[in-house]
PDB file of C-alpha atoms and ligand atoms in Angstrom:
ATOM      1  CA  MET A 902      -6.299  20.536  -0.805  1.00 43.00           C
ATOM      2  CA  LYS A 903      -8.172  21.344   2.444  1.00 44.00           C
ATOM      3  CA  ARG A 904      -5.545  19.169   4.777  1.00 50.00           C
ATOM      4  CA  ILE A 905      -6.635  17.021   7.917  1.00 50.00           C
ATOM      5  CA  THR A 906      -6.717  19.927  10.561  1.00 53.00           C
ATOM      6  CA  PRO A 907      -4.097  19.334  13.264  1.00 51.00           C
ATOM      7  CA  MET A 908      -6.658  18.986  16.401  1.00 49.00           C
ATOM      8  CA  ILE A 909      -8.039  15.631  14.303  1.00 49.00           C
ATOM      9  CA  LEU A 910      -4.600  14.906  13.175  1.00 52.00           C
ATOM     10  CA  ALA A 911      -3.127  14.491  17.525  1.00 49.00           C
ATOM     11  CA  ALA A 912      -5.823  12.983  18.263  1.00 48.00           C
ATOM     12  CA  LEU A 913      -5.474  10.176  16.033  1.00 52.00           C
ATOM     13  CA  LEU A 914      -1.814  10.540  16.609  1.00 50.00           C
ATOM     14  CA  LEU A 915      -1.907  10.753  20.770  1.00 46.00           C
ATOM     15  CA  GLY A 916      -0.194   7.900  22.678  1.00 42.00           C
ATOM     16  CA  ALA A 917       1.729   6.454  19.303  1.00 45.00           C
ATOM     17  CA  ALA A 918       4.743   6.970  20.468  1.00 44.00           C
ATOM     18  CA  SER A 919       4.644   5.827  24.197  1.00 42.00           C
ATOM     19  CA  ALA A 920       7.353   4.254  25.091  1.00 43.00           C
ATOM     20  CA  SER A 921       5.640   2.668  27.909  1.00 50.00           C
ATOM     21  CA  ALA A 922       3.719   0.468  26.112  1.00 58.00           C
ATOM     22  CA  GLY A 923       2.500  -2.823  26.722  1.00 92.00           C
ATOM     23  CA  LEU A 924       1.989  -4.931  23.143  1.00 97.00           C
ATOM     24  CA  LYS A 925       4.870  -5.460  20.790  1.00 98.00           C
ATOM     25  CA  VAL A 926       3.591  -5.213  17.724  1.00 98.00           C
ATOM     26  CA  VAL A 927       5.674  -5.551  14.201  1.00 98.00           C
ATOM     27  CA  ALA A 928       4.633  -4.281  11.488  1.00 98.00           C
ATOM     28  CA  THR A 929       6.055  -5.289   7.895  1.00 98.00           C
ATOM     29  CA  THR A 930       5.064  -2.506   5.580  1.00 98.00           C
ATOM     30  CA  SER A 931       4.846   1.009   7.205  1.00 97.00           C
ATOM     31  CA  ASP A 932       1.708   1.434   6.125  1.00 98.00           C
ATOM     32  CA  LEU A 933       0.092  -1.386   8.328  1.00 98.00           C
ATOM     33  CA  GLY A 934       3.153   0.183  10.886  1.00 98.00           C
ATOM     34  CA  ASN A 935       1.298   3.301  11.672  1.00 97.00           C
ATOM     35  CA  LEU A 936      -2.560   2.075  11.805  1.00 98.00           C
ATOM     36  CA  ALA A 937      -1.331  -0.210  14.335  1.00 98.00           C
ATOM     37  CA  ALA A 938       0.193   2.580  16.159  1.00 98.00           C
ATOM     38  CA  LEU A 939      -3.135   5.013  15.362  1.00 98.00           C
ATOM     39  CA  VAL A 940      -5.243   1.764  16.581  1.00 98.00           C
ATOM     40  CA  GLY A 941      -3.215   0.619  19.654  1.00 98.00           C
ATOM     41  CA  GLY A 942      -1.685   4.501  20.872  1.00 97.00           C
ATOM     42  CA  GLU A 943      -0.766   4.165  24.601  1.00 97.00           C
ATOM     43  CA  ASP A 944      -1.623   0.118  24.804  1.00 97.00           C
ATOM     44  CA  VAL A 945       1.370  -1.063  21.812  1.00 98.00           C
ATOM     45  CA  GLU A 946       4.768  -0.719  20.995  1.00 97.00           C
ATOM     46  CA  VAL A 947       4.991  -0.771  16.372  1.00 97.00           C
ATOM     47  CA  SER A 948       7.957  -1.746  14.998  1.00 97.00           C
ATOM     48  CA  ILE A 949       8.252  -1.600  11.180  1.00 97.00           C
ATOM     49  CA  LEU A 950      10.490  -4.548   8.894  1.00 98.00           C
ATOM     50  CA  CYS A 951      10.147  -2.850   5.569  1.00 97.00           C
ATOM     51  CA  PRO A 952      10.669   1.163   5.750  1.00 95.00           C
ATOM     52  CA  GLY A 953       8.401   2.854   3.598  1.00 95.00           C
ATOM     53  CA  ASP A 954      11.586   4.336   0.902  1.00 93.00           C
ATOM     54  CA  SER A 955      11.647   0.590   0.088  1.00 93.00           C
ATOM     55  CA  ASP A 956       9.617  -1.562  -2.112  1.00 93.00           C
ATOM     56  CA  PRO A 957       8.429  -4.220   0.379  1.00 95.00           C
ATOM     57  CA  HIS A 958       8.503  -7.057  -2.626  1.00 94.00           C
ATOM     58  CA  TYR A 959      11.730  -7.344  -2.081  1.00 93.00           C
ATOM     59  CA  LEU A 960      13.720  -6.631   1.443  1.00 95.00           C
ATOM     60  CA  PRO A 961      17.180  -8.224   2.449  1.00 94.00           C
ATOM     61  CA  ALA A 962      15.776 -10.338   5.468  1.00 89.00           C
ATOM     62  CA  LYS A 963      18.836  -9.121   8.000  1.00 93.00           C
ATOM     63  CA  PRO A 964      19.293 -10.734  11.543  1.00 94.00           C
ATOM     64  CA  SER A 965      18.655  -7.937  12.777  1.00 96.00           C
ATOM     65  CA  LEU A 966      14.652  -8.072  11.463  1.00 97.00           C
ATOM     66  CA  ALA A 967      14.285 -11.154  13.056  1.00 97.00           C
ATOM     67  CA  ARG A 968      15.351  -9.833  16.345  1.00 96.00           C
ATOM     68  CA  LYS A 969      12.396  -7.857  16.040  1.00 96.00           C
ATOM     69  CA  LEU A 970      10.122 -10.886  15.267  1.00 97.00           C
ATOM     70  CA  GLY A 971      11.676 -12.603  18.383  1.00 97.00           C
ATOM     71  CA  LYS A 972      10.125  -9.721  20.874  1.00 96.00           C
ATOM     72  CA  ALA A 973       6.865  -9.575  19.586  1.00 98.00           C
ATOM     73  CA  ASP A 974       3.490 -10.197  20.603  1.00 98.00           C
ATOM     74  CA  LEU A 975       1.959  -9.895  17.515  1.00 98.00           C
ATOM     75  CA  LEU A 976       3.040  -9.595  13.849  1.00 98.00           C
ATOM     76  CA  VAL A 977       0.937  -7.618  11.539  1.00 98.00           C
ATOM     77  CA  TYR A 978       1.868  -8.259   7.236  1.00 98.00           C
ATOM     78  CA  ASN A 979      -0.291  -7.397   4.572  1.00 98.00           C
ATOM     79  CA  GLY A 980      -0.124 -11.045   3.138  1.00 98.00           C
ATOM     80  CA  LEU A 981      -1.257 -12.456  -0.281  1.00 96.00           C
ATOM     81  CA  GLU A 982       2.524 -13.018  -0.569  1.00 95.00           C
ATOM     82  CA  LEU A 983       3.718  -9.345  -0.564  1.00 96.00           C
ATOM     83  CA  GLU A 984       6.448 -10.427   1.660  1.00 97.00           C
ATOM     84  CA  VAL A 985       6.442 -14.044   0.854  1.00 95.00           C
ATOM     85  CA  ALA A 986      10.073 -13.662  -0.645  1.00 94.00           C
ATOM     86  CA  TRP A 987      11.671 -12.973   3.084  1.00 96.00           C
ATOM     87  CA  LEU A 988       9.006 -12.837   5.844  1.00 97.00           C
ATOM     88  CA  PRO A 989       8.552 -16.483   6.006  1.00 97.00           C
ATOM     89  CA  PRO A 990      12.247 -17.137   6.440  1.00 96.00           C
ATOM     90  CA  LEU A 991      12.621 -14.432   8.969  1.00 97.00           C
ATOM     91  CA  ILE A 992       9.582 -15.918  10.911  1.00 97.00           C
ATOM     92  CA  THR A 993      11.533 -19.627  11.410  1.00 96.00           C
ATOM     93  CA  LYS A 994      15.481 -17.779  11.955  1.00 96.00           C
ATOM     94  CA  ALA A 995      12.869 -15.155  15.085  1.00 97.00           C
ATOM     95  CA  ARG A 996      12.307 -19.018  16.879  1.00 97.00           C
ATOM     96  CA  ASN A 997       9.425 -16.645  18.293  1.00 98.00           C
ATOM     97  CA  PRO A 998       5.682 -18.922  18.729  1.00 98.00           C
ATOM     98  CA  LYS A 999       3.374 -16.411  19.459  1.00 98.00           C
ATOM     99  CA  VAL A1000       3.557 -14.858  15.683  1.00 97.00           C
ATOM    100  CA  ARG A1001       4.085 -18.272  13.738  1.00 96.00           C
ATOM    101  CA  PRO A1002       1.739 -19.095  11.207  1.00 95.00           C
ATOM    102  CA  GLY A1003      -1.943 -19.568  13.050  1.00 96.00           C
ATOM    103  CA  ALA A1004      -0.721 -18.658  16.169  1.00 97.00           C
ATOM    104  CA  LYS A1005      -2.815 -15.711  17.874  1.00 97.00           C
ATOM    105  CA  GLY A1006      -0.269 -13.044  17.110  1.00 98.00           C
ATOM    106  CA  ASP A1007       0.119 -13.806  13.575  1.00 98.00           C
ATOM    107  CA  LEU A1008      -1.896 -11.712  11.750  1.00 98.00           C
ATOM    108  CA  ASP A1009      -1.972 -11.804   7.528  1.00 98.00           C
ATOM    109  CA  CYS A1010      -4.366  -8.365   7.174  1.00 98.00           C
ATOM    110  CA  SER A1011      -5.518  -9.070   4.009  1.00 98.00           C
ATOM    111  CA  THR A1012      -8.165 -11.470   5.686  1.00 98.00           C
ATOM    112  CA  ALA A1013     -10.388  -8.049   6.366  1.00 98.00           C
ATOM    113  CA  LEU A1014     -10.498  -7.513   2.537  1.00 97.00           C
ATOM    114  CA  THR A1015     -14.064  -8.176   0.826  1.00 96.00           C
ATOM    115  CA  GLU A1016     -12.130  -8.091  -2.888  1.00 95.00           C
ATOM    116  CA  ILE A1017      -8.754  -8.961  -3.903  1.00 95.00           C
ATOM    117  CA  LEU A1018      -8.360  -7.113  -7.511  1.00 94.00           C
ATOM    118  CA  ASP A1019      -6.104  -8.997 -10.327  1.00 91.00           C
ATOM    119  CA  VAL A1020      -6.981 -12.735  -9.259  1.00 90.00           C
ATOM    120  CA  PRO A1021      -5.674 -14.915 -11.950  1.00 84.00           C
ATOM    121  CA  GLY A1022      -8.375 -16.962 -13.896  1.00 74.00           C
ATOM    122  CA  ARG A1023      -8.089 -20.551 -13.546  1.00 58.00           C
ATOM    123  CA  GLY A1024      -5.584 -22.445 -15.085  1.00 54.00           C
ATOM    124  CA  ALA A1025      -4.002 -18.912 -16.201  1.00 53.00           C
ATOM    125  CA  ASP A1026      -0.643 -19.017 -17.449  1.00 55.00           C
ATOM    126  CA  ARG A1027       0.762 -17.107 -14.155  1.00 55.00           C
ATOM    127  CA  GLY A1028       4.462 -17.223 -16.194  1.00 58.00           C
ATOM    128  CA  GLN A1029       7.406 -18.105 -14.166  1.00 52.00           C
ATOM    129  CA  GLY A1030       8.012 -14.766 -11.122  1.00 60.00           C
ATOM    130  CA  ASP A1031       5.169 -13.460 -11.403  1.00 77.00           C
ATOM    131  CA  ILE A1032       4.849 -12.272  -8.122  1.00 82.00           C
ATOM    132  CA  HIS A1033       0.946 -11.377  -7.961  1.00 90.00           C
ATOM    133  CA  PRO A1034       0.052 -15.398  -7.857  1.00 89.00           C
ATOM    134  CA  LEU A1035      -2.671 -14.997  -5.044  1.00 91.00           C
ATOM    135  CA  GLY A1036      -3.975 -11.969  -6.637  1.00 93.00           C
ATOM    136  CA  ASN A1037      -3.035  -7.957  -6.112  1.00 95.00           C
ATOM    137  CA  PRO A1038      -1.652  -6.848  -2.623  1.00 96.00           C
ATOM    138  CA  HIS A1039      -1.836  -3.194  -2.917  1.00 97.00           C
ATOM    139  CA  TYR A1040      -4.317  -2.925  -0.571  1.00 98.00           C
ATOM    140  CA  ASN A1041      -3.091  -0.190   0.808  1.00 98.00           C
ATOM    141  CA  LEU A1042      -3.511   2.228  -1.048  1.00 98.00           C
ATOM    142  CA  ASP A1043      -7.312   2.253  -0.982  1.00 98.00           C
ATOM    143  CA  PRO A1044      -8.377   4.202   2.073  1.00 98.00           C
ATOM    144  CA  ARG A1045     -11.511   1.721   2.499  1.00 98.00           C
ATOM    145  CA  ALA A1046      -9.240  -1.349   2.587  1.00 98.00           C
ATOM    146  CA  MET A1047      -7.385   0.170   5.526  1.00 98.00           C
ATOM    147  CA  VAL A1048     -10.499   1.267   7.404  1.00 98.00           C
ATOM    148  CA  LEU A1049     -11.306  -3.003   7.483  1.00 98.00           C
ATOM    149  CA  VAL A1050      -8.119  -3.732   8.364  1.00 98.00           C
ATOM    150  CA  ALA A1051      -7.970  -0.753  11.072  1.00 98.00           C
ATOM    151  CA  GLN A1052     -11.437  -2.660  12.428  1.00 98.00           C
ATOM    152  CA  ARG A1053      -9.484  -6.385  12.357  1.00 98.00           C
ATOM    153  CA  MET A1054      -6.271  -4.899  14.328  1.00 98.00           C
ATOM    154  CA  ALA A1055      -8.534  -3.395  16.765  1.00 98.00           C
ATOM    155  CA  ALA A1056     -10.364  -7.112  17.285  1.00 98.00           C
ATOM    156  CA  ARG A1057      -7.019  -9.108  17.321  1.00 98.00           C
ATOM    157  CA  MET A1058      -4.766  -6.358  19.855  1.00 98.00           C
ATOM    158  CA  GLY A1059      -8.519  -6.701  22.074  1.00 98.00           C
ATOM    159  CA  GLU A1060      -7.655 -10.758  22.316  1.00 98.00           C
ATOM    160  CA  LEU A1061      -4.610 -10.328  23.125  1.00 98.00           C
ATOM    161  CA  ASP A1062      -5.448  -7.920  25.958  1.00 98.00           C
ATOM    162  CA  PRO A1063      -8.760  -7.707  27.166  1.00 97.00           C
ATOM    163  CA  ASP A1064      -8.332  -4.874  29.474  1.00 97.00           C
ATOM    164  CA  HIS A1065      -7.744  -2.123  26.382  1.00 98.00           C
ATOM    165  CA  ALA A1066     -10.244  -4.009  23.654  1.00 98.00           C
ATOM    166  CA  ALA A1067     -12.348  -1.179  24.278  1.00 98.00           C
ATOM    167  CA  ASP A1068      -9.823   1.707  23.519  1.00 98.00           C
ATOM    168  CA  TYR A1069      -8.419  -0.474  20.579  1.00 98.00           C
ATOM    169  CA  ALA A1070     -12.232  -0.489  19.004  1.00 98.00           C
ATOM    170  CA  ARG A1071     -12.873   3.700  19.894  1.00 98.00           C
ATOM    171  CA  ARG A1072      -9.665   4.215  17.789  1.00 98.00           C
ATOM    172  CA  ALA A1073      -9.853   2.051  15.184  1.00 98.00           C
ATOM    173  CA  ASP A1074     -13.901   3.909  15.215  1.00 98.00           C
ATOM    174  CA  ALA A1075     -11.722   7.209  15.235  1.00 98.00           C
ATOM    175  CA  PHE A1076      -9.892   5.969  11.990  1.00 98.00           C
ATOM    176  CA  ALA A1077     -13.103   5.322  10.441  1.00 98.00           C
ATOM    177  CA  GLN A1078     -14.346   7.938  11.231  1.00 97.00           C
ATOM    178  CA  ALA A1079     -11.108  10.438   9.773  1.00 96.00           C
ATOM    179  CA  MET A1080     -11.605   8.499   6.561  1.00 97.00           C
ATOM    180  CA  ARG A1081     -14.997   9.421   6.381  1.00 96.00           C
ATOM    181  CA  GLY A1082     -14.526  13.171   5.235  1.00 94.00           C
ATOM    182  CA  LYS A1083     -11.085  12.604   3.843  1.00 97.00           C
ATOM    183  CA  LEU A1084     -12.828  10.614   1.141  1.00 97.00           C
ATOM    184  CA  ARG A1085     -15.395  12.243   0.154  1.00 96.00           C
ATOM    185  CA  GLU A1086     -12.964  15.151  -0.160  1.00 98.00           C
ATOM    186  CA  TRP A1087     -10.287  12.840  -2.532  1.00 98.00           C
ATOM    187  CA  GLU A1088     -12.703  12.134  -4.119  1.00 98.00           C
ATOM    188  CA  THR A1089     -14.181  15.068  -5.349  1.00 97.00           C
ATOM    189  CA  ALA A1090     -10.359  16.757  -6.008  1.00 98.00           C
ATOM    190  CA  ILE A1091      -9.637  14.014  -8.697  1.00 98.00           C
ATOM    191  CA  ALA A1092     -12.175  14.429 -10.795  1.00 97.00           C
ATOM    192  CA  PRO A1093      -9.829  16.108 -13.129  1.00 96.00           C
ATOM    193  CA  VAL A1094      -7.642  13.209 -13.545  1.00 97.00           C
ATOM    194  CA  ARG A1095     -10.994  10.805 -14.303  1.00 96.00           C
ATOM    195  CA  ALA A1096     -11.435  12.747 -18.074  1.00 94.00           C
ATOM    196  CA  GLY A1097      -7.735  10.739 -19.303  1.00 96.00           C
ATOM    197  CA  HIS A1098      -6.125   7.712 -19.025  1.00 97.00           C
ATOM    198  CA  ILE A1099      -3.724   6.246 -17.259  1.00 98.00           C
ATOM    199  CA  LEU A1100      -0.391   3.938 -17.518  1.00 98.00           C
ATOM    200  CA  LEU A1101       1.034   2.456 -14.376  1.00 97.00           C
ATOM    201  CA  TYR A1102       4.201   0.738 -14.238  1.00 96.00           C
ATOM    202  CA  HIS A1103       3.859  -2.056 -11.765  1.00 93.00           C
ATOM    203  CA  GLN A1104       0.128  -3.228 -11.000  1.00 92.00           C
ATOM    204  CA  THR A1105       1.052  -0.571  -7.433  1.00 94.00           C
ATOM    205  CA  TRP A1106      -1.651   1.364  -7.575  1.00 95.00           C
ATOM    206  CA  THR A1107      -4.483  -0.894  -9.090  1.00 95.00           C
ATOM    207  CA  TYR A1108      -6.850  -0.743  -5.639  1.00 97.00           C
ATOM    208  CA  LEU A1109      -5.839   3.107  -5.887  1.00 98.00           C
ATOM    209  CA  VAL A1110      -7.265   3.576  -9.131  1.00 97.00           C
ATOM    210  CA  HIS A1111     -10.570   0.860  -8.769  1.00 97.00           C
ATOM    211  CA  TRP A1112     -11.245   3.307  -5.888  1.00 98.00           C
ATOM    212  CA  LEU A1113     -11.057   6.720  -7.226  1.00 98.00           C
ATOM    213  CA  GLY A1114     -12.824   4.911 -10.746  1.00 97.00           C
ATOM    214  CA  LEU A1115      -9.892   6.509 -12.833  1.00 98.00           C
ATOM    215  CA  ASP A1116      -9.720   4.557 -16.346  1.00 97.00           C
ATOM    216  CA  VAL A1117      -6.054   2.444 -16.621  1.00 97.00           C
ATOM    217  CA  TYR A1118      -5.526   1.576 -20.332  1.00 97.00           C
ATOM    218  CA  GLY A1119      -2.202  -0.578 -19.027  1.00 96.00           C
ATOM    219  CA  GLU A1120       0.508  -1.658 -17.234  1.00 95.00           C
ATOM    220  CA  ILE A1121       4.292  -1.340 -18.723  1.00 96.00           C
ATOM    221  CA  GLU A1122       5.301  -4.180 -16.800  1.00 94.00           C
ATOM    222  CA  HIS A1123       2.935  -6.886 -18.650  1.00 89.00           C
ATOM    223  CA  ARG A1124       3.474  -9.073 -15.560  1.00 89.00           C
ATOM    224  CA  PRO A1125       3.790  -8.309 -12.038  1.00 90.00           C
ATOM    225  CA  GLY A1126       7.636  -8.210 -10.789  1.00 89.00           C
ATOM    226  CA  ILE A1127       9.302  -9.434 -14.028  1.00 90.00           C
ATOM    227  CA  ALA A1128      11.618  -6.495 -16.857  1.00 91.00           C
ATOM    228  CA  PRO A1129       8.685  -6.081 -19.766  1.00 93.00           C
ATOM    229  CA  SER A1130       9.582  -6.986 -23.026  1.00 95.00           C
ATOM    230  CA  PRO A1131      10.436  -3.396 -26.091  1.00 96.00           C
ATOM    231  CA  LYS A1132       7.351  -5.486 -27.655  1.00 97.00           C
ATOM    232  CA  HIS A1133       4.974  -4.616 -25.176  1.00 97.00           C
ATOM    233  CA  VAL A1134       6.495  -1.647 -24.585  1.00 97.00           C
ATOM    234  CA  GLN A1135       6.068  -0.373 -27.934  1.00 98.00           C
ATOM    235  CA  GLN A1136       2.822  -1.591 -27.792  1.00 98.00           C
ATOM    236  CA  MET A1137       2.349   0.437 -24.192  1.00 98.00           C
ATOM    237  CA  VAL A1138       3.690   4.029 -26.079  1.00 98.00           C
ATOM    238  CA  GLU A1139       1.614   2.929 -29.173  1.00 98.00           C
ATOM    239  CA  ARG A1140      -1.932   2.795 -28.090  1.00 98.00           C
ATOM    240  CA  GLY A1141      -1.158   5.718 -25.279  1.00 98.00           C
ATOM    241  CA  ARG A1142      -0.335   7.800 -28.543  1.00 97.00           C
ATOM    242  CA  GLU A1143      -3.593   7.262 -30.145  1.00 97.00           C
ATOM    243  CA  LEU A1144      -5.334   7.932 -26.643  1.00 97.00           C
ATOM    244  CA  GLY A1145      -3.698  11.356 -26.542  1.00 95.00           C
ATOM    245  CA  ASP A1146      -4.456  11.848 -22.687  1.00 96.00           C
ATOM    246  CA  VAL A1147      -2.167   9.507 -20.996  1.00 97.00           C
ATOM    247  CA  ILE A1148      -0.014  10.262 -17.069  1.00 98.00           C
ATOM    248  CA  VAL A1149       2.237   7.363 -16.109  1.00 98.00           C
ATOM    249  CA  VAL A1150       2.622   6.823 -12.786  1.00 97.00           C
ATOM    250  CA  ALA A1151       5.965   4.886 -11.603  1.00 96.00           C
ATOM    251  CA  ALA A1152       6.726   4.636  -7.500  1.00 95.00           C
ATOM    252  CA  THR A1153       9.583   6.405  -5.687  1.00 92.00           C
ATOM    253  CA  TRP A1154      11.028   2.859  -5.629  1.00 85.00           C
ATOM    254  CA  SER A1155      11.061   1.746  -9.217  1.00 79.00           C
ATOM    255  CA  HIS A1156      12.042   1.291 -12.248  1.00 87.00           C
ATOM    256  CA  ILE A1157      11.620   4.999 -12.740  1.00 93.00           C
ATOM    257  CA  ASP A1158      13.985   5.349 -15.931  1.00 95.00           C
ATOM    258  CA  VAL A1159      12.040   3.157 -17.493  1.00 95.00           C
ATOM    259  CA  ALA A1160       8.748   4.476 -16.424  1.00 97.00           C
ATOM    260  CA  ARG A1161      10.343   8.003 -17.439  1.00 97.00           C
ATOM    261  CA  ARG A1162      11.142   7.009 -21.389  1.00 97.00           C
ATOM    262  CA  THR A1163       7.884   5.421 -21.943  1.00 98.00           C
ATOM    263  CA  ALA A1164       6.575   8.380 -21.111  1.00 98.00           C
ATOM    264  CA  GLU A1165       8.963  10.440 -23.188  1.00 98.00           C
ATOM    265  CA  ARG A1166       7.935   8.650 -26.058  1.00 98.00           C
ATOM    266  CA  ILE A1167       3.993   8.873 -25.410  1.00 98.00           C
ATOM    267  CA  GLY A1168       4.416  12.306 -25.102  1.00 97.00           C
ATOM    268  CA  ALA A1169       2.969  11.768 -21.738  1.00 98.00           C
ATOM    269  CA  PRO A1170       3.770  13.271 -18.745  1.00 98.00           C
ATOM    270  CA  LEU A1171       4.896  11.300 -15.445  1.00 97.00           C
ATOM    271  CA  ALA A1172       3.886  11.009 -11.696  1.00 97.00           C
ATOM    272  CA  VAL A1173       5.981   9.260  -9.787  1.00 97.00           C
ATOM    273  CA  LEU A1174       4.272   8.888  -6.416  1.00 97.00           C
ATOM    274  CA  PRO A1175       4.655   7.758  -3.053  1.00 97.00           C
ATOM    275  CA  ALA A1176       3.582   4.391  -2.410  1.00 96.00           C
ATOM    276  CA  ALA A1177       3.641   3.785   1.481  1.00 97.00           C
ATOM    277  CA  THR A1178       3.950   5.943   4.618  1.00 96.00           C
ATOM    278  CA  GLY A1179       7.436   7.102   4.832  1.00 96.00           C
ATOM    279  CA  ALA A1180       8.502   7.287   1.326  1.00 96.00           C
ATOM    280  CA  GLU A1181       9.482  10.543   1.203  1.00 95.00           C
ATOM    281  CA  ASP A1182      10.555  13.083   3.847  1.00 94.00           C
ATOM    282  CA  GLY A1183       7.312  14.781   5.033  1.00 92.00           C
ATOM    283  CA  ILE A1184       5.277  11.804   4.083  1.00 95.00           C
ATOM    284  CA  ASP A1185       4.706  11.041   7.789  1.00 93.00           C
ATOM    285  CA  GLY A1186       1.383   9.078   7.972  1.00 94.00           C
ATOM    286  CA  TYR A1187      -1.351   7.390   5.877  1.00 95.00           C
ATOM    287  CA  ILE A1188      -3.621  10.930   5.022  1.00 95.00           C
ATOM    288  CA  GLN A1189      -0.549  12.592   3.797  1.00 96.00           C
ATOM    289  CA  LEU A1190       0.038   9.555   1.665  1.00 97.00           C
ATOM    290  CA  ILE A1191      -3.191   9.917  -0.320  1.00 98.00           C
ATOM    291  CA  ASP A1192      -3.458  13.818  -0.105  1.00 98.00           C
ATOM    292  CA  THR A1193       0.067  14.264  -2.139  1.00 98.00           C
ATOM    293  CA  ILE A1194      -0.671  11.552  -4.555  1.00 98.00           C
ATOM    294  CA  VAL A1195      -4.235  13.052  -5.275  1.00 98.00           C
ATOM    295  CA  ALA A1196      -2.250  16.213  -5.219  1.00 98.00           C
ATOM    296  CA  ARG A1197      -0.215  15.098  -8.018  1.00 98.00           C
ATOM    297  CA  LEU A1198      -2.421  12.992  -9.963  1.00 98.00           C
ATOM    298  CA  VAL A1199      -3.959  16.395 -10.391  1.00 98.00           C
ATOM    299  CA  ALA A1200      -1.032  17.925 -11.330  1.00 97.00           C
ATOM    300  CA  ALA A1201       0.138  15.926 -13.712  1.00 97.00           C
ATOM    301  CA  ALA A1202      -3.985  15.776 -15.432  1.00 97.00           C
ATOM    302  CA  GLY A1203      -2.505  19.630 -15.521  1.00 95.00           C
ATOM    303  CA  GLU A1204       0.220  18.578 -18.115  1.00 94.00           C
ATOM    304  CA  ARG A1205      -1.472  16.427 -20.164  1.00 88.00           C
ATOM    305  CA  GLY A1206      -3.104  16.292 -23.876  1.00 75.00           C
ATOM    306  CA  GLY A1207      -6.507  16.305 -25.230  1.00 70.00           C
ATOM    307  CA  PRO A1208      -7.316  12.862 -26.494  1.00 66.00           C
TER     308      PRO A1208
HETATM  309 ZN1   ZN B1447       3.457  -5.948  -7.126  1.00 52.55          ZN
END
């Protein structure tokens, strides 16, 4: 697969690591942090609360994280309750009026989206412990959504720091342009994967497969965040055997053993994929992340059976 040229990458990352920055930005996830660094460039200093190798649903709310938040001018977070278990207590502990809900320094990035997937129907029985009550929060794996988020970040950074508003807007446009080229490349490369079926462990991948037009026949996790019943797993296995052309997909951080056993019972390849920037060594940027995911899915498609 063609990779992004070092020149474009350097242009995107220019200034991201600068220490003499103005606006202090705290991002909950590594992907949002990466994006904030691209958009903010030399005008911001970014810290990340949940590293890319940790499941952002469940982060211990350590005092060190509250201290980071205490110094922030801007908090960018995923929203849709992805961080609901740990971010509200951190905001309370941080005692920083700049990032309190409703303040200018509070940016719920999900407000930039034009479409939210897996929204529970009115009156639907969500089941106790379902961790996606407002719909699927994992839009970070749809690059088109991340372009909208970058533009929303640029607008908010410009409000907080009007002197550099044009710079934020210019960098968000550069990201959008880099994405436009890569989108075509990824959408072309994924073609062999479209021919078969996908079984997800968790809904982590729903936006990704929706964007790429992949055929998902189910999730091992019957309800998000709840361990699946043997009966449900059995149904997924039987359906997978009938289809005969399945790839099982799981994130590097979650329940790989269950996903592997299910894949073995189906006789299907298992693709263990990084779900965020920094999930594995060497995945230091968003483009690398999607490059890796697409390449692994294509490799798994080469190992699966036909219908
Ligand atoms: Zn989730």
